[in-house]
Structures are given as structure tokens and as C-alpha cells.
Amino acid sequence: MQTLTTTDALAAFCARAMNAPYVTVDTEFLRERTYFAQLCLVQLALPGTDDADAVLVDPLAEGLSLEPLWELMRAPGVVKVFHAARQDLEIFHVDGGVVPKPLFDTQVAAMVCGFGDQVGYETLVRKIARAPLDKSSRFTDWSRRPLSDAQKTYALADVTHLRQIYEHLAKQLERTGRTAWLEEELASLTDASSYVVDPAEAWKRLKIRTNSGKTLAIAQELAAFRERYAQEKNVPRSRVIKDDALMELASTKPRTLNDLGKSRLLLREGRKGDIADGLIAAVQRGLDMPADKHPKAVEGRDRSNLNSALADLLRVLLKAKAEEAGVAAKLIASSSDLDDIACGDHDGLWATGWRREVFGEDALRLLRGEVALSAEGERVRIVSV
């Protein structure tokens, strides 16, 4: 097992990778004690059937620059293959300012190919590579050095088996004419804006149970302060202030350190120093915010006119169409999507893209009463009426 610990060694491998049709990629990281994930290991493999062209890259090695890796991730002629790529892509965007393109995510591809919803890597290794996978090192501390042989073997397996999985899924997509389906699904993953957290929008992740403009304004300012502080100090949001304590302060509106000290839920670190000062200042900004600038509570869709029977029929139709097409039902529509349709939103789900081809036309016909569903054992088929 080859571990790259110098920039020259990494550059040499990446130069060879530039001539390959694809490279499989995975990472190991920690983020329990930080805001941003700490990249601890990068695994790379070139096409092949053994470990000869599979390497581990140690980003913690003294003096190692990852710039050759970032150049490889930008290379338009090399497909970058990941499994469940979102967290890896976030790290690459934060650390290297790059979102790998062109991208192939085997988890998404497997859903398009009918392997079920959010299928795990271990399942694909078993079903496609026909190999066992040792997961004993899954919950290891990847920041500690030296890495054991067991850790290295575990990490390398995440990219060596991925080669066979990628080639199998890519061929199946080409054979079924669904490569464009995958590209459509991956568009959001390769959008750099997906990995940028705007502190001003952080309040929208809170569970808010009030419509009070003043309380919402304070919650917005508190959440923005927490996000900025956590980013600047690289600490988890919960180390600054937890959600329940944040909403408590939005309600009690403390103006002084003495007021802040009366909070039942605030951590000790939040009662003094920079955090305490920041919290009080955020509360004051919320109190000073003009009423016409107050944020509005994020309201859920009005489903008072939900046709429950129609929603149930749509679920049956979705199951039938997903089985017929050999694609994960969740990729076509969620349960919430179906409820929206049953409330009268007949355009959003299948206005564009491959979903219209698979689900949309028959769903519209069902809504218009032009077709019905007939059960035959466990199978469901569409019949004319």
C-alpha cells in the first residue's frame, strides 16, 4: 500500500491520472470538534484490477501541498468517481476551492439503475464486485498517526472496488440510455453555491414555533452571529450556542450579561467573553430592526385541500412506474411531492427532465381520470377507463 507524503510524489501520481479516463476518489475526515471538516486522508485509484495504481494521500504530512490534487479534480478529461459525494465535495470546495468535474456519483447512479434508495457502498461491493468489505475501521480516528495496516486496507478498499462498480453502472446507463438522467441528478452536486453557508440565511434551519416578527428578527441575528463565530473559530455551532438555547434567548431578549446569566439552557462558555458579548449584541440588533425588515416565518405548503385518496393512488402509481422503469422511487418523487400533486400542483414535478418520461404522463392521466390502476398479485398495472 503506497502512501504519498510529499508534493512531488502526489504530483507524479496526478500527472499519470491526467491520462486516465477516470479516477476513483474517497476521503476520510473528522468534524466532530470543528465547524469545517478536517481532511485526514484522500484515497485515489486509477483503472485496473489490483492495488498497483491505488494510493493513499496523507494531507497531514508536513510540507505536502494538495495543489496537484486540485488540478486533477479540475481536469475536464478525467471523470471523478465518488460514492455519496456530497461531504467529499464540500471538503474539496472549502479546502481547495474546487468542485470536481466531470463527476460520477455511484450512489446516485445506482438509484437510476434500480438498486434502491440511497444504496450503501457495502451493498454495491457485494452485489456488483462480489467481494466482502471489512468495515471494522469505520469509526476510527483518522487524524492519528501512524495509520495501522488495517486502517490503510479499509481506506483503500473504498476506491479499489469503486472502479468495478463505476464501470458496471456506466455501462448499464449507456445501455439503457439513462446517462443524461444521471447528469441531470448530479447538477446540484456540482453547483459550488451548494457548499456556501450564508450566515444571514442560517436562521431558516431553526425549528421556529412563533410568528412574532420581533422574536424572528432576534433569532435571525443570533443564528447569523453563531454561524460567523463558528466559521471564524472553526468550532461546531453547538459549541457556541445550541438551538434550544438560541430560541430561548430570542424569546427572553436579554440585554445585559446579568440577563444572559438567567438563561436555563445556555452553555457555560456562552455566559462570558466574546460569545456572551456577541449574543447580547445580536439580540440588540434584532430589537433595533425595523418592523418592515422583520423576517417572515417559513411556512409549510397549505395542504388543507389534500385529496388523501388521490395521494394514495399516486403512491401506488409511483411504485408501479418505478418498478417498470427499474429506478428508485425516491429519485422520481418523494411522499411530500405526491401530496403536493394531490393538492393540485400538477406542474412542478414533471415540468422538465426525465421524470416526465417515467412518471408524469401517466400521473396526469390518472389525475384527469383517464386511467385506473389494477392489482395483479404484488404487481400493479395501468388500465384505460
XYZ file of C-alpha atoms in Angstrom, residues 57-324:
268
model
C -2.578 10.662 0.176
C -1.709 11.979 3.637
C -2.805 15.650 3.764
C -1.443 15.862 7.323
C 2.120 15.150 6.163
C 4.413 18.119 6.836
C 5.079 20.200 3.740
C 2.603 18.391 1.480
C 0.651 20.651 -0.902
C -2.604 19.328 -2.327
C -2.469 21.615 -5.361
C -1.672 18.696 -7.753
C -4.843 17.012 -6.486
C -6.911 20.149 -7.046
C -5.575 20.350 -10.608
C -6.634 16.753 -11.196
C -10.098 17.491 -9.807
C -10.427 20.343 -12.327
C -9.232 18.277 -15.311
C -12.123 18.139 -17.828
C -10.909 14.928 -19.468
C -10.910 12.744 -16.333
C -14.144 11.567 -14.739
C -14.013 11.826 -10.959
C -15.861 8.874 -9.408
C -17.200 9.094 -5.835
C -19.794 7.249 -3.783
C -22.199 9.534 -1.881
C -20.072 12.517 -2.852
C -21.690 15.482 -1.096
C -19.484 15.623 2.011
C -16.328 14.934 -0.011
C -17.214 17.713 -2.445
C -17.866 20.142 0.394
C -14.381 19.461 1.780
C -12.756 19.905 -1.627
C -14.621 23.164 -2.167
C -13.656 24.550 1.253
C -10.035 23.350 1.239
C -9.182 23.660 -2.444
C -11.791 25.988 -3.895
C -12.721 23.288 -6.411
C -15.798 21.195 -7.175
C -14.656 18.102 -9.112
C -15.963 17.893 -12.685
C -16.921 15.833 -14.573
C -18.470 13.899 -11.703
C -19.934 10.410 -11.360
C -21.625 9.521 -8.061
C -22.202 5.772 -7.833
C -24.895 6.147 -5.176
C -26.999 8.347 -7.447
C -26.187 6.180 -10.475
C -27.289 3.082 -8.573
C -30.645 4.732 -7.846
C -31.076 5.472 -11.545
C -30.183 1.847 -12.269
C -32.754 0.444 -9.851
C -30.628 -0.525 -6.840
C -32.990 1.190 -4.410
C -32.962 4.401 -2.390
C -29.574 5.719 -1.211
C -27.883 2.355 -1.584
C -24.737 1.965 0.518
C -21.244 1.288 -0.794
C -21.061 -2.047 1.012
C -24.199 -3.219 -0.798
C -22.780 -2.289 -4.191
C -19.491 -4.027 -3.403
C -21.407 -7.185 -2.525
C -23.819 -7.070 -5.469
C -21.507 -5.821 -8.236
C -17.914 -6.517 -7.186
C -18.912 -9.775 -5.469
C -16.446 -9.091 -2.693
C -16.604 -8.803 1.110
C -15.857 -5.466 2.735
C -14.194 -5.093 6.145
C -15.846 -2.156 7.920
C -14.085 -2.619 11.278
C -12.169 0.668 10.906
C -15.247 2.736 10.048
C -15.286 4.693 13.322
C -11.571 5.260 13.677
C -9.725 8.497 14.468
C -8.225 9.290 11.079
C -6.201 12.202 12.441
C -3.893 9.983 14.483
C -0.569 8.873 13.067
C 0.778 6.423 12.177
C -2.120 4.726 10.436
C -2.339 0.989 11.007
C -2.285 -1.546 8.170
C -5.932 -2.319 8.965
C -6.864 1.359 8.539
C -4.985 1.585 5.254
C -6.583 -1.587 3.911
C -10.038 -0.337 4.867
C -9.433 3.072 3.280
C -8.001 1.676 0.051
C -10.963 -0.675 -0.418
C -13.205 2.387 -0.703
C -11.635 3.212 -4.081
C -10.443 -0.126 -5.480
C -13.881 -1.776 -5.555
C -15.320 1.528 -6.734
C -13.627 1.023 -10.122
C -15.632 -2.102 -10.903
C -18.838 -0.536 -9.584
C -18.343 2.552 -11.754
C -17.648 0.578 -14.920
C -20.689 -1.653 -14.329
C -23.067 1.252 -13.669
C -21.693 3.387 -16.513
C -22.268 0.537 -18.967
C -25.789 -0.025 -17.661
C -26.604 3.678 -18.008
C -25.279 3.731 -21.557
C -27.159 0.560 -22.456
C -30.449 1.928 -21.126
C -29.904 5.435 -22.472
C -30.005 6.974 -18.999
C -26.660 8.741 -18.827
C -28.461 12.075 -19.256
C -30.712 11.169 -16.315
C -27.653 10.878 -14.079
C -26.181 14.135 -15.341
C -29.433 15.903 -14.504
C -29.404 14.494 -10.987
C -25.766 15.482 -10.416
C -26.255 19.114 -11.426
C -26.899 20.271 -7.859
C -23.853 18.386 -6.553
C -21.526 20.215 -8.928
C -23.027 23.629 -8.133
C -20.454 25.417 -5.959
C -23.157 27.527 -4.312
C -24.462 24.354 -2.658
C -21.426 24.406 -0.370
C -21.564 28.047 0.717
C -23.357 28.767 4.006
C -24.670 32.323 4.217
C -24.906 33.378 7.902
C -27.869 35.619 7.043
C -29.829 32.537 5.978
C -28.811 30.311 8.915
C -31.989 31.056 10.892
C -34.048 29.137 8.339
C -32.648 25.853 9.696
C -34.129 26.530 13.134
C -37.352 24.934 14.324
C -39.348 28.088 14.968
C -42.803 27.954 16.539
C -43.699 31.629 16.534
C -44.873 34.235 14.065
C -43.658 37.162 16.186
C -41.645 39.445 13.930
C -39.506 40.700 16.817
C -38.661 37.196 18.001
C -37.852 36.096 14.461
C -35.605 39.136 13.973
C -33.640 38.281 17.125
C -33.421 34.604 16.104
C -32.096 35.671 12.706
C -29.392 37.839 14.256
C -28.437 35.194 16.846
C -28.169 32.485 14.176
C -26.075 34.765 11.959
C -23.715 35.561 14.850
C -23.408 31.864 15.699
C -22.625 30.945 12.083
C -19.975 33.655 11.688
C -18.354 32.879 15.031
C -18.316 29.126 14.370
C -16.767 29.672 10.940
C -14.132 32.122 12.204
C -13.125 29.968 15.189
C -13.712 26.673 13.342
C -15.830 25.197 16.134
C -19.171 23.357 15.911
C -22.275 25.544 16.049
C -23.398 23.721 19.192
C -20.216 24.850 20.981
C -21.298 28.460 20.503
C -24.974 28.073 21.395
C -27.393 25.215 20.857
C -30.664 25.641 19.002
C -32.887 25.403 22.073
C -30.815 27.990 23.944
C -30.840 30.269 20.894
C -34.624 30.201 20.734
C -34.802 30.783 24.477
C -32.751 33.979 24.088
C -34.891 35.058 21.138
C -37.881 34.813 23.448
C -36.385 36.294 26.662
C -34.425 39.054 24.827
C -31.515 39.543 27.292
C -29.868 42.981 27.148
C -27.109 42.549 29.750
C -24.688 39.886 30.980
C -26.839 39.598 34.088
C -29.905 38.900 31.923
C -27.894 36.380 29.924
C -26.898 34.560 33.098
C -30.548 33.772 33.809
C -30.796 31.500 30.764
C -31.568 27.897 31.712
C -30.147 26.380 28.533
C -27.063 28.432 27.693
C -23.718 26.636 27.972
C -21.106 27.984 30.399
C -18.955 29.213 27.503
C -21.839 31.361 26.295
C -22.148 33.312 29.533
C -18.840 35.158 29.246
C -16.266 36.586 26.865
C -16.676 37.008 23.121
C -19.659 34.683 22.838
C -21.647 36.461 25.546
C -20.849 39.869 24.060
C -21.803 38.629 20.598
C -25.097 37.186 21.802
C -26.113 40.398 23.565
C -25.165 42.473 20.527
C -27.164 40.141 18.272
C -30.228 40.452 20.497
C -29.919 44.240 20.376
C -29.644 44.225 16.577
C -32.820 42.159 16.441
C -34.610 44.556 18.784
C -33.480 47.536 16.712
C -34.563 46.018 13.401
C -37.433 47.986 11.801
C -40.703 46.100 11.609
C -40.731 46.237 7.817
C -37.404 44.357 7.807
C -38.527 41.529 10.084
C -38.147 38.060 8.541
C -41.253 36.036 7.866
C -41.706 32.560 9.279
C -41.043 29.825 6.735
C -44.497 28.409 6.172
C -45.177 24.902 5.026
C -47.329 24.313 1.979
C -51.043 24.630 2.588
C -52.435 21.125 2.317
C -55.927 21.837 3.588
C -57.273 20.684 0.215
C -55.263 17.454 0.159
C -57.112 14.632 -1.587
C -55.905 11.699 0.531
C -57.379 9.043 -1.738
C -55.651 10.579 -4.752
C -52.355 10.788 -2.852
C -52.627 7.075 -2.059
C -53.286 6.274 -5.724
C -50.251 8.320 -6.718
C -48.107 6.298 -4.315
C -49.322 3.091 -5.902
C -48.684 4.517 -9.380
C -45.213 5.659 -8.369
C -44.361 2.170 -7.115
C -45.603 0.625 -10.346
C -43.771 3.075 -12.604
C -40.542 2.788 -10.593
C -40.626 -0.999 -10.865
C -41.426 -0.814 -14.560
